[in-house]
């Protein structure tokens, strides 16, 4: 169809320059994890923990601010920001939360030092091949992963590719809560990958089980299933958050959470 | 149940009722089980009336087993198997009683002490997944999945084939079964909306809406007018990005790469508008029982942005229409006849492409649809091309609906307070981008959710799909599957 060639040429370039200078990340208005200001938190109040549907917030009198907040369990529903009477929890656009250590997803008052990524050899900086496995998602994460190959994000330009065979893959990207039935196929895929191999838990379900955790059919994400090199919560993580996390894994971008905590 | 009529019957009378419904032109929708009190199982049968009007619901308490309706309404077969898997109840004379949802070694998680059949024979239960046994050396067996190529949802497809020809096709779709219906138990109505939005990601609005409408029916809540109109806006934005993705994906299967890129770019544009409007690319976190969680402000900017997109979408669809190589691969592919669509329970664009003129937005209006002009596209051919044309027409219809909503939108509040009533129950529905979606909700005595049943369009259409694959060829398979536009999360739940 010659007119498609003409159409493609006449439409021009649709791809964003982001994460390069001046580029649009495409996430205008996207709400991320709630921001927590412990100094505003009122003693004795537990409104946020009562409405949280995924158990991300727990009242803990000994903890700083009087509660614990696990971004690795947050499904970004914003109920806590609406329930909070004092404005201690507020909506934010903090959606890029790819971290290498699970404990870095727990809110804490002290800044974590920015970590140098030494897990992934430099060779993978210029080319990374991903095998994706859906281990029991709602299809939201798949929708955003598929979006990575649309002309706006055009993941290939960054030297990152999806591959069909685990034998050619460097990274196992897992979405979903890891249902009982998907446990064996997931492990088999990991075992088929050559070393060195890396694992990324994409989406809150894969990080902690998410909203489906605790049912008769599913587990708690990759906890205790596979060794995880990068955690990216989000429900679902948007395409720019996924790209950010992949670049963090490759050591091409600093961990955003660490940067935020240093107040930059 | 609020939102339906019908009543209590004897389980043994259900075949007679089902036959009468068939003769009158109605349609059985589903059966599900729940436990109104500890140790007691009750069945609920839901049906559509012949024309518009209230849905019908019958309830009965089986004594261990109930007669199967699968011989009268084949579409009921999967629902009965789900009840067998999850509740341990039996259905007498079921034509395919093997496991559907759970593996053979998993006990029914909700087996009721009383009313559960211990010794009901499940014929075929020892045949793994109901695959036919073949003793033909020239027939090859290809198991594909559950981890498939590219970024796809997990499912396993088994093909029995000779050369290019598929003799028999069997999908196994429940690797992803998360037990979502059970996850609602004990939640407040508000938290339930968050759960419903996460049953099927690309159907977040439809699921949230059907769930909230079920709650509002149960609690007799009147949703403010502005919220009703904004709900239509959200539902149609969801239809837009789904259908644009669908056309792009379908073009990808016929190797029209530029068209695939264009369809997915237009989908991305709608998702970015979604985020600007609601904070979520999937339009999550807005719809809640009683209306909306906060007001939206589409008035100044959305109409202009959508008008530009509408022109681009129209041009895209027009170019697809003129792509002979694309149309050649769709016409006559995966033909679904009207009788099979009706018997097996096809829904949404799939049934409308096979000549069944049903759309919940028009036949059982909800939100503000009764006050809005809606054209329902129907085709008779039943092939992949007809399914694509129906969806293309729905894109234009959605743009027209949204334009109208933005014109009619009035100031006003968007939420009405509601309080849970112990023991209340209600039915809600929505025409999702993929078809008929029902939520049935039951409150417990503590005012929290006790049982939520979801009838999802992908569950319905996956049941239908294999009938268009048997006796076709391998080269058409991917095109045919794309033309159905199914999700697995919605089916497996």
XYZ file of C-alpha atoms in Angstrom:
757
model
C 0.000 0.000 0.000
C 2.039 2.917 -1.284
C -0.230 5.487 0.353
C 0.760 4.236 3.810
C 4.385 5.030 2.995
C 3.336 8.505 1.907
C 1.178 8.853 5.005
C 4.004 7.807 7.310
C 6.412 10.271 5.728
C 3.920 13.131 5.692
C 3.014 12.685 9.352
C 6.572 13.405 10.415
C 8.198 12.326 13.639
C 5.891 11.439 16.521
C 8.563 10.312 18.968
C 9.350 12.357 22.035
C 12.890 13.537 22.741
C 12.423 12.562 26.390
C 14.424 11.505 28.385
C 16.672 13.783 26.388
C 16.712 17.496 27.019
C 13.456 19.379 26.480
C 11.432 16.272 25.663
C 7.858 15.667 26.797
C 7.476 12.578 28.971
C 3.800 12.415 27.974
C 2.552 12.142 31.541
C 0.929 15.527 32.061
C -1.536 15.207 34.921
C -0.669 11.598 35.828
C -1.055 11.076 39.575
C 1.550 9.015 41.352
C 2.181 7.847 44.901
C 0.863 9.956 47.779
C 3.368 12.406 49.257
C 3.765 12.218 53.017
C 4.472 15.170 55.325
C 4.849 13.631 58.812
C 4.898 16.986 60.581
C 1.239 17.450 59.606
C 0.183 14.005 60.762
C -2.216 14.120 63.728
C -1.637 11.743 66.606
C -4.394 9.198 67.097
C -5.737 9.538 63.566
C -5.870 6.405 61.395
C -8.152 7.507 58.564
C -5.592 6.696 55.866
C -4.897 3.182 57.090
C -8.635 2.501 57.356
C -9.340 3.339 53.709
C -6.209 1.841 52.116
C -7.465 -1.183 50.122
C -4.056 -2.802 49.665
C -2.584 -2.545 53.161
C 0.144 -0.080 52.178
C -0.430 2.095 55.239
C -0.273 0.881 58.828
C -0.456 2.886 62.011
C 2.710 2.257 64.004
C 3.037 4.471 67.072
C 6.795 3.941 67.297
C 7.494 4.876 63.671
C 8.421 8.400 62.622
C 5.204 10.272 61.911
C 3.279 7.517 63.626
C 2.750 5.282 60.627
C 4.475 3.160 58.008
C 3.902 3.698 54.312
C 4.998 1.047 51.805
C 5.062 2.395 48.253
C 5.619 -1.176 47.135
C 2.030 -1.994 48.139
C 0.431 1.256 46.935
C -2.104 0.913 44.116
C -2.244 4.681 43.558
C -5.986 4.810 44.272
C -5.655 8.193 46.068
C -8.205 7.194 48.752
C -5.752 8.072 51.549
C -5.131 11.559 50.163
C -8.894 12.138 50.150
C -9.385 10.713 53.637
C -6.486 12.527 55.324
C -8.010 15.360 57.391
C -4.757 17.258 57.953
C -3.110 17.211 54.529
C -0.252 14.998 55.715
C -0.890 12.790 52.690
C -1.360 14.654 49.441
C -1.621 13.661 45.770
C 1.581 13.998 43.810
C 3.023 13.324 40.401
C 5.806 11.143 41.829
C 5.369 8.182 39.521
C 8.937 7.130 38.769
C 9.887 4.847 41.627
C 12.245 2.240 40.208
C 14.520 1.120 43.047
C 17.056 -1.649 43.454
C 16.287 -2.495 47.057
C 12.840 -3.403 48.322
C 13.310 -1.513 51.588
C 13.816 1.723 49.648
C 10.107 1.618 48.862
C 9.248 2.054 52.522
C 8.814 5.703 53.404
C 11.469 6.861 55.807
C 12.383 10.314 57.145
C 16.059 10.033 56.350
C 17.422 10.374 52.865
C 18.903 7.267 51.323
C 22.235 7.779 49.657
C 21.981 7.558 45.896
C 23.143 4.103 44.941
C 25.565 3.431 42.212
C 24.226 0.606 40.138
C 26.816 -2.126 40.153
C 24.406 -5.003 39.599
C 24.254 -4.769 35.834
C 27.495 -4.910 33.836
C 28.223 -1.955 31.597
C 27.838 -4.097 28.489
C 24.075 -4.038 28.956
C 23.971 -0.256 28.845
C 23.861 -0.195 25.082
C 21.634 -3.167 24.429
C 19.114 -4.846 26.671
C 16.752 -7.626 25.652
C 13.642 -8.216 27.707
C 11.442 -11.265 28.095
C 8.091 -10.233 29.587
C 5.978 -12.670 31.609
C 2.463 -11.893 32.711
C 2.080 -13.784 35.973
C -1.498 -12.696 36.710
C -2.068 -9.034 35.932
C -5.207 -7.016 35.202
C -3.783 -6.276 31.715
C -3.123 -2.666 32.705
C 0.635 -3.280 32.886
C 0.572 -5.078 29.500
C -1.276 -2.163 27.989
C 1.501 0.183 29.137
C 4.269 -2.214 28.098
C 2.717 -2.445 24.641
C 2.603 1.341 24.581
C 6.415 1.396 24.837
C 6.555 0.345 21.204
C 4.105 2.967 19.965
C 5.635 5.840 17.995
C 5.508 8.262 20.934
C 7.862 6.286 23.216
C 9.555 4.130 20.555
C 11.588 2.093 23.029
C 13.933 0.756 20.335
C 15.636 4.147 20.044
C 17.106 3.499 23.510
C 18.595 0.160 22.516
C 16.038 -1.794 24.564
C 14.067 -4.588 22.907
C 11.468 -7.203 23.753
C 12.415 -10.690 22.693
C 10.299 -13.791 22.267
C 12.722 -16.379 23.592
C 14.030 -16.367 27.158
C 17.278 -17.790 25.717
C 18.015 -14.416 24.139
C 16.846 -12.355 27.106
C 18.911 -10.424 29.636
C 16.008 -9.190 31.724
C 12.890 -10.972 32.910
C 10.200 -8.339 33.303
C 7.379 -9.711 35.434
C 3.914 -8.228 35.781
C 1.042 -9.515 37.883
C 0.478 -10.971 41.282
C 1.988 -14.429 40.515
C -0.993 -16.730 40.594
C -0.583 -20.334 41.685
C -1.016 -21.517 38.088
C 1.618 -19.105 36.711
C 4.283 -19.962 39.262
C 5.730 -22.929 37.359
C 5.742 -21.276 33.890
C 7.383 -18.194 35.442
C 10.152 -20.213 37.066
C 10.671 -22.214 33.866
C 11.122 -18.997 31.904
C 13.696 -17.721 34.389
C 15.579 -20.997 34.324
C 15.712 -20.919 30.529
C 17.541 -17.585 30.578
C 21.334 -17.492 30.253
C 23.385 -15.839 32.977
C 23.882 -13.080 33.863
C 20.108 -12.589 34.081
C 18.159 -9.837 35.782
C 14.633 -9.609 37.078
C 12.376 -6.586 37.247
C 9.093 -6.539 39.175
C 6.896 -4.137 37.200
C 3.738 -2.887 38.832
C 2.563 -3.104 42.427
C 1.169 -6.623 41.898
C 4.594 -8.007 40.965
C 6.301 -6.089 43.779
C 4.016 -7.172 46.616
C 0.912 -8.938 45.302
C -1.015 -5.677 45.018
C -4.708 -5.559 45.517
C -5.244 -9.268 44.833
C -2.760 -10.398 47.497
C -4.063 -12.923 49.944
C -6.713 -14.683 47.892
C -7.041 -18.420 47.355
C -5.516 -18.175 43.878
C -2.563 -15.858 44.157
C 0.578 -15.060 46.076
C 2.392 -11.846 46.912
C 4.184 -11.008 43.717
C 7.815 -12.009 43.329
C 8.446 -12.067 47.101
C 10.222 -15.330 47.736
C 9.769 -16.460 44.134
C 12.701 -14.970 42.215
C 15.611 -12.667 43.098
C 14.579 -9.165 42.026
C 17.060 -6.594 40.683
C 14.642 -3.734 40.233
C 11.298 -2.922 41.826
C 8.880 -0.593 40.049
C 5.541 -0.125 41.825
C 2.626 1.620 40.136
C -0.892 0.643 39.209
C 0.026 0.438 36.444
C 3.414 2.128 36.034
C 3.109 4.474 33.060
C 5.360 3.989 30.009
C 7.736 6.769 31.071
C 8.045 5.222 34.521
C 8.918 1.888 32.902
C 11.535 3.546 30.673
C 12.977 5.354 33.694
C 13.199 2.083 35.609
C 14.903 0.316 32.717
C 17.455 3.118 32.485
C 18.005 2.928 36.252
C 18.653 -0.777 35.889
C 21.172 -0.124 33.150
C 22.857 2.545 35.245
C 21.951 5.244 32.724
C 19.754 7.168 35.159
C 19.896 7.728 38.943
C 17.195 6.349 41.209
C 14.525 9.023 41.331
C 13.447 8.209 44.849
C 16.935 8.708 46.193
C 17.192 12.014 44.390
C 13.858 13.242 45.736
C 14.836 12.390 49.261
C 17.930 14.461 49.011
C 15.605 17.307 48.170
C 17.000 18.065 44.739
C -32.469 -8.294 43.817
C -32.816 -4.568 43.086
C -32.768 -3.876 39.386
C -34.341 -7.205 38.453
C -37.611 -9.054 38.666
C -38.196 -12.741 39.207
C -38.216 -14.703 42.399
C -37.653 -17.918 44.223
C -38.117 -21.157 42.285
C -37.240 -24.828 42.608
C -33.972 -25.739 40.915
C -35.772 -28.583 39.127
C -38.035 -26.014 37.405
C -35.133 -24.118 35.822
C -35.009 -26.176 32.576
C -38.680 -25.388 31.991
C -38.124 -21.693 32.704
C -35.095 -21.656 30.404
C -37.068 -23.252 27.557
C -39.906 -20.752 27.978
C -37.391 -17.902 27.911
C -35.895 -19.283 24.700
C -39.349 -19.545 23.094
C -40.174 -15.965 24.109
C -36.937 -14.619 22.613
C -35.153 -13.788 25.870
C -31.620 -14.776 26.676
C -30.001 -16.567 29.614
C -27.001 -14.530 30.810
C -25.363 -16.443 33.649
C -25.667 -18.491 36.787
C -23.632 -17.934 39.926
C -23.586 -19.281 43.449
C -23.205 -17.588 46.797
C -23.683 -18.446 50.439
C -26.420 -16.328 52.034
C -25.547 -17.924 55.348
C -22.849 -20.264 56.543
C -23.164 -23.681 54.973
C -25.980 -22.807 52.565
C -25.433 -22.434 48.827
C -27.864 -20.567 46.629
C -27.911 -20.301 42.842
C -28.844 -17.104 41.007
C -29.887 -17.239 37.347
C -29.793 -14.001 35.368
C -31.578 -13.494 32.046
C -32.329 -10.693 29.592
C -35.964 -10.123 28.693
C -36.928 -10.460 24.991
C -36.937 -6.700 24.403
C -35.936 -3.903 26.725
C -37.262 -3.856 30.272
C -36.100 -5.236 33.567
C -33.630 -8.095 33.799
C -34.920 -11.371 35.196
C -33.356 -13.133 38.141
C -34.394 -16.447 39.680
C -32.957 -17.947 42.823
C -33.018 -21.504 44.053
C -31.282 -23.583 46.701
C -29.989 -26.833 45.266
C -29.885 -29.981 47.306
C -26.324 -30.872 46.349
C -26.933 -30.624 42.647
C -29.083 -28.866 40.073
C -30.088 -29.781 36.526
C -27.683 -28.420 33.915
C -29.075 -25.901 31.437
C -26.150 -26.302 29.050
C -28.172 -28.465 26.661
C -30.814 -25.729 26.363
C -28.483 -22.715 26.569
C -24.947 -23.802 25.627
C -23.576 -20.482 26.916
C -24.530 -21.555 30.440
C -22.004 -24.397 30.331
C -18.999 -22.364 31.491
C -20.914 -20.652 34.288
C -22.032 -24.013 35.625
C -18.483 -25.333 35.448
C -17.262 -22.301 37.366
C -19.825 -22.983 40.100
C -18.682 -26.626 40.193
C -15.028 -25.586 40.496
C -15.501 -22.916 43.141
C -18.462 -24.160 45.182
C -18.313 -27.899 44.725
C -21.926 -28.035 43.569
C -22.960 -30.509 40.873
C -24.905 -29.966 37.660
C -26.736 -33.045 36.463
C -26.170 -34.097 32.836
C -23.566 -31.450 32.162
C -22.115 -32.162 28.687
C -18.530 -31.155 29.657
C -18.155 -31.389 33.422
C -14.350 -31.195 33.562
C -12.496 -28.451 35.383
C -12.521 -24.977 33.853
C -10.991 -22.501 36.301
C -8.952 -24.381 38.867
C -6.526 -27.245 38.456
C -7.725 -30.785 39.151
C -5.860 -30.976 42.427
C -7.418 -27.882 43.997
C -10.444 -28.287 46.269
C -13.374 -25.888 45.766
C -12.532 -22.862 47.941
C -16.183 -22.135 48.784
C -17.593 -25.606 49.264
C -20.661 -25.266 51.474
C -21.092 -27.922 54.135
C -24.755 -28.404 53.409
C -25.993 -28.274 49.846
C -22.738 -29.498 48.392
C -22.513 -32.733 46.536
C -19.791 -35.008 47.794
C -20.331 -37.839 45.420
C -21.598 -36.186 42.266
C -19.782 -37.802 39.418
C -17.980 -35.333 37.179
C -17.797 -37.192 33.937
C -14.644 -36.347 32.061
C -13.071 -34.835 35.147
C -10.134 -37.159 34.679
C -9.493 -35.892 31.135
C -7.050 -33.003 31.496
C -8.708 -29.778 30.417
C -11.170 -31.641 28.208
C -8.789 -32.172 25.311
C -9.993 -34.714 22.768
C -8.014 -37.931 22.556
C -6.673 -38.574 19.098
C -5.040 -41.678 17.767
C -4.045 -40.263 14.401
C -0.302 -40.170 13.734
C -0.634 -37.524 11.007
C -2.446 -35.044 13.256
C 0.023 -32.816 15.055
C -0.514 -31.265 18.422
C 0.874 -27.802 19.137
C 0.641 -26.476 22.680
C 1.379 -22.735 22.643
C 1.836 -20.777 25.846
C 1.139 -19.854 28.599
C 4.190 -17.628 28.075
C 3.775 -16.422 24.504
C 5.819 -14.267 22.163
C 5.813 -10.473 22.503
C 4.092 -8.639 25.376
C 0.911 -10.636 25.769
C -1.293 -11.935 28.524
C -0.693 -15.483 29.649
C -2.854 -18.262 28.217
C -2.229 -21.632 26.625
C -3.659 -22.573 23.261
C -3.635 -26.115 21.964
C -3.930 -26.714 18.238
C -4.609 -30.066 16.621
C -3.563 -29.557 13.025
C -2.560 -31.133 9.747
C -0.298 -28.914 7.676
C -1.912 -25.489 7.640
C -5.330 -26.758 8.633
C -6.537 -26.491 12.230
C -8.770 -29.455 13.066
C -9.442 -28.553 16.651
C -8.513 -25.650 18.907
C -8.627 -25.488 22.660
C -7.764 -22.421 24.762
C -6.840 -22.713 28.439
C -7.500 -19.257 29.825
C -7.334 -19.466 33.592
C -3.628 -19.399 34.407
C -4.310 -15.838 35.458
C -7.268 -16.611 37.697
C -6.713 -14.312 40.698
C -9.988 -15.052 42.516
C -10.958 -11.392 42.207
C -14.616 -11.927 43.083
C -13.569 -13.317 46.434
C -11.272 -10.330 47.053
C -14.331 -8.065 47.342
C -15.574 -9.887 50.441
C -15.351 -7.698 53.533
C -14.653 -4.446 51.677
C -16.563 -1.192 52.064
C -18.503 0.011 48.977
C -15.826 2.665 48.309
C -12.891 0.249 48.487
C -14.849 -2.145 46.256
C -14.736 0.440 43.451
C -10.926 0.417 43.598
C -11.004 -3.378 43.375
C -13.472 -3.362 40.453
C -11.213 -0.996 38.489
C -8.431 -3.564 38.765
C -10.321 -6.591 37.444
C -9.594 -5.671 33.831
C -7.213 -2.749 33.338
C -8.393 -1.669 29.905
C -11.991 -1.942 31.176
C -11.439 0.041 34.374
C -14.300 2.463 33.734
C -16.797 -0.181 32.647
C -16.004 -2.352 35.655
C -16.082 0.579 38.064
C -19.307 1.833 36.567
C -21.166 -1.488 36.581
C -20.012 -2.117 40.142
C -21.056 1.336 41.378
C -24.426 1.063 39.660
C -25.004 -2.265 41.401
C -24.200 -0.659 44.754
C -26.418 2.331 43.967
C -29.279 0.004 42.972
C -28.880 -1.970 46.179
C -28.848 1.164 48.335
C -31.445 3.109 46.279
C -29.112 6.029 45.629
C -29.864 8.764 43.088
C -26.681 9.908 41.400
C -26.498 13.654 40.599
C -27.059 14.631 36.996
C -23.611 16.065 36.346
C -22.016 12.837 37.568
C -24.231 10.799 35.219
C -23.080 12.828 32.220
C -19.432 12.717 33.249
C -19.722 8.930 33.631
C -20.822 8.730 29.988
C -17.823 10.869 29.041
C -15.452 8.517 30.890
C -17.049 5.377 29.449
C -16.792 6.684 25.898
C -13.167 7.780 26.342
C -12.454 4.222 27.415
C -14.202 2.892 24.314
C -12.139 5.248 22.146
C -8.711 4.185 23.330
C -9.690 0.505 23.312
C -11.093 0.582 19.781
C -8.176 2.629 18.413
C -5.784 0.111 19.933
C -7.877 -2.665 18.426
C -7.691 -1.259 14.880
C -3.942 -0.692 15.231
C -3.369 -4.211 16.556
C -5.533 -5.723 13.823
C -3.523 -3.834 11.177
C -0.382 -5.285 12.770
C -1.667 -8.835 12.209
C -2.134 -8.119 8.494
C 1.427 -6.659 8.485
C 0.300 -3.102 7.794
C 3.042 -1.618 9.949
C 2.420 2.086 9.430
C -1.263 1.629 10.157
C -0.408 -0.336 13.304
C 1.820 2.521 14.460
C -0.854 5.092 13.660
C -3.610 3.214 15.533
C -1.416 2.869 18.599
C -0.326 6.493 18.401
C -3.967 7.598 18.407
C -4.594 5.286 21.378
C -1.673 6.963 23.169
C -3.125 10.397 22.479
C -6.436 9.388 24.092
C -4.616 7.921 27.095
C -2.725 11.187 27.520
C -6.016 13.109 27.407
C -7.379 10.669 29.999
C -4.487 11.507 32.320
C -4.945 15.227 31.827
C -8.633 14.896 32.648
C -8.528 12.471 35.586
C -4.921 11.880 36.674
C -5.035 8.313 35.347
C -4.334 7.039 31.845
C -6.925 4.325 32.543
C -9.456 6.778 33.998
C -9.181 5.156 37.407
C -9.935 6.731 40.745
C -12.893 8.875 39.697
C -16.051 6.763 39.676
C -17.280 5.822 43.139
C -20.608 4.661 44.609
C -22.859 7.735 44.698
C -21.273 9.545 41.746
C -17.706 10.758 41.304
C -14.929 11.254 43.844
C -14.250 14.752 42.584
C -15.514 17.040 39.867
C -13.804 17.117 36.489
C -13.282 20.180 34.371
C -13.396 19.134 30.712
C -15.337 22.218 29.595
C -12.563 24.496 28.352
C -10.216 22.219 26.541
C -11.433 18.678 25.916
C -13.796 19.420 23.019
C -11.033 21.053 20.998
C -8.525 18.282 21.663
C -11.047 15.604 20.734
C -12.152 17.393 17.568
C -8.569 17.213 16.256
C -8.333 13.562 17.245
C -11.675 12.810 15.609
C -10.438 14.098 12.258
C -7.247 12.033 12.565
C -9.199 8.906 13.525
C -11.566 9.378 10.588
C -8.618 9.672 8.208
C -6.978 6.578 9.727
C -10.160 4.537 9.337
C -10.622 5.794 5.784
C -7.097 4.719 4.835
C -7.697 1.280 6.372
C -10.873 1.061 4.316
C -8.810 1.609 1.167
C -6.124 -0.931 2.063
C -7.051 -3.900 -0.108
C -4.334 -6.140 1.357
C -5.816 -5.513 4.819
C -9.420 -6.096 3.810
C -8.532 -9.211 1.821
C -7.189 -10.822 4.972
C -10.281 -9.907 7.020
C -13.154 -10.690 4.687
C -14.541 -14.221 5.334
C -11.952 -14.783 8.099
C -13.247 -16.248 11.364
C -16.884 -16.225 10.402
C -19.326 -16.434 13.316
C -22.909 -17.238 12.341
C -25.824 -15.611 14.100
C -27.184 -18.864 15.632
C -23.782 -19.790 17.094
C -23.317 -16.247 18.402
C -26.703 -16.453 20.102
C -26.323 -19.987 21.492
C -22.803 -19.560 22.800
C -23.450 -16.139 24.293
C -21.463 -13.731 22.096
C -21.642 -10.144 23.237
C -20.630 -6.594 22.343
C -19.145 -5.755 18.936
C -18.728 -9.487 18.276
C -22.461 -10.186 18.448
C -23.334 -6.963 16.628
C -21.050 -8.046 13.769
C -23.072 -11.280 13.563
C -26.417 -9.546 13.166
C -27.563 -9.400 16.808
C -28.724 -5.862 17.440
C -28.215 -5.499 21.182
C -26.505 -2.739 23.118
C -27.090 -2.168 26.831
C -26.652 1.573 26.413
C -29.787 1.661 24.281
C -31.775 -1.372 25.498
C -31.234 -0.951 29.241
C -29.963 2.620 29.524
C -27.871 3.650 32.510
C -25.960 6.810 33.474
C -27.232 9.492 31.043
C -27.505 7.312 27.918
C -31.303 7.547 27.787
C -30.978 11.270 27.042
C -28.267 10.965 24.411
C -28.406 10.033 20.730
C -26.767 6.678 20.114
C -26.326 4.891 16.816
C -25.719 1.168 17.185
C -23.676 -0.312 14.341
C -24.774 -3.778 13.235
C -23.357 -5.973 10.455
C -24.632 -9.298 9.196
C -21.482 -10.968 7.813
C -20.002 -12.165 11.115
C -16.416 -12.195 9.794
C -13.302 -10.361 11.011
C -14.053 -7.542 8.609
C -17.535 -7.038 10.053
C -16.098 -6.966 13.573
C -13.595 -4.297 12.511
C -16.283 -2.242 10.778
C -18.538 -2.338 13.840
C -15.713 -1.067 16.017
C -14.729 1.607 13.508
C -18.331 2.835 13.478
C -18.367 2.841 17.279
C -15.336 5.142 17.325
C -17.232 7.763 15.372
C -20.345 7.195 17.528
C -18.281 7.712 20.697
C -16.857 10.991 19.401
C -20.413 12.135 18.622
C -21.626 11.109 22.081
C -18.801 12.933 23.827
C -19.398 16.058 21.775
C -23.025 15.963 22.898
C -22.110 15.351 26.548
C -19.770 18.332 26.558
C -22.551 20.505 25.117
C -25.145 19.370 27.660
C -22.934 19.324 30.760
C -24.401 21.507 33.509
C -22.945 22.741 36.752
C -23.872 20.835 39.854
C -22.664 18.484 42.524
C -21.174 15.139 41.545
C -21.651 12.969 44.611
C -24.561 11.794 46.715
C -23.811 10.273 50.106
C -24.976 6.699 50.661
C -24.901 4.363 53.589
C -24.660 0.605 53.475
C -27.774 -1.427 54.281
C -27.103 -4.878 55.762
C -28.360 -7.618 53.470
C -28.998 -5.304 50.501
C -28.348 -6.642 47.000
C -28.316 -5.051 43.582
C -27.491 -5.569 39.928
C -25.494 -3.141 37.795
C -24.454 -3.295 34.161
C -22.482 -1.476 31.522
C -21.791 -1.893 27.816
C -18.032 -2.103 28.013
C -15.905 -1.721 24.860
C -16.051 -5.531 24.668
C -19.724 -6.001 25.475
C -22.127 -6.823 28.251
C -20.724 -6.505 31.744
C -22.782 -7.337 34.845
C -22.004 -6.898 38.519
C -24.229 -8.522 41.135
C -23.457 -7.388 44.680
C -24.641 -8.790 48.011
C -24.080 -7.003 51.323
C -23.486 -8.966 54.487
C -25.126 -8.312 57.832
C -22.160 -6.095 58.810
C -22.850 -3.649 55.967
C -19.768 -4.741 54.074
C -19.620 -6.615 50.785
C -20.282 -10.314 51.095
C -20.386 -11.568 47.525
C -19.681 -9.859 44.218
C -20.233 -11.703 40.941
C -18.774 -10.389 37.700
C -20.024 -11.440 34.288
C -17.364 -10.110 31.965
C -17.610 -9.780 28.183
C -14.299 -11.535 27.570
C -15.523 -14.607 29.480
C -18.539 -14.647 27.137
C -16.605 -14.088 23.925
C -13.742 -16.495 24.702
C -16.404 -19.169 24.970
C -17.547 -18.275 21.434
C -14.154 -17.770 19.817
C -13.082 -21.444 19.308
C -16.150 -22.010 17.134
C -14.577 -19.686 14.562
C -11.194 -21.452 14.721
C -12.053 -25.127 14.231
C -11.623 -26.131 10.598
C -9.817 -22.953 9.584
C -6.127 -22.431 8.815
C -3.116 -21.363 10.857
C -2.391 -18.263 8.784
C -5.711 -16.709 9.735
C -5.488 -17.477 13.432
C -3.709 -14.349 14.665
C -5.963 -12.121 12.556
C -9.061 -13.867 13.826
C -7.964 -13.629 17.459
C -7.174 -9.914 17.067
C -10.560 -9.352 15.422
C -12.313 -10.569 18.579
C -10.459 -8.017 20.720
C -10.477 -10.094 23.903
C -8.655 -9.745 27.193
C -7.613 -12.650 29.374
C -7.633 -10.760 32.673
C -11.328 -10.017 32.192
C -12.030 -13.662 31.407
C -9.931 -15.248 34.154
C -10.623 -12.588 36.820
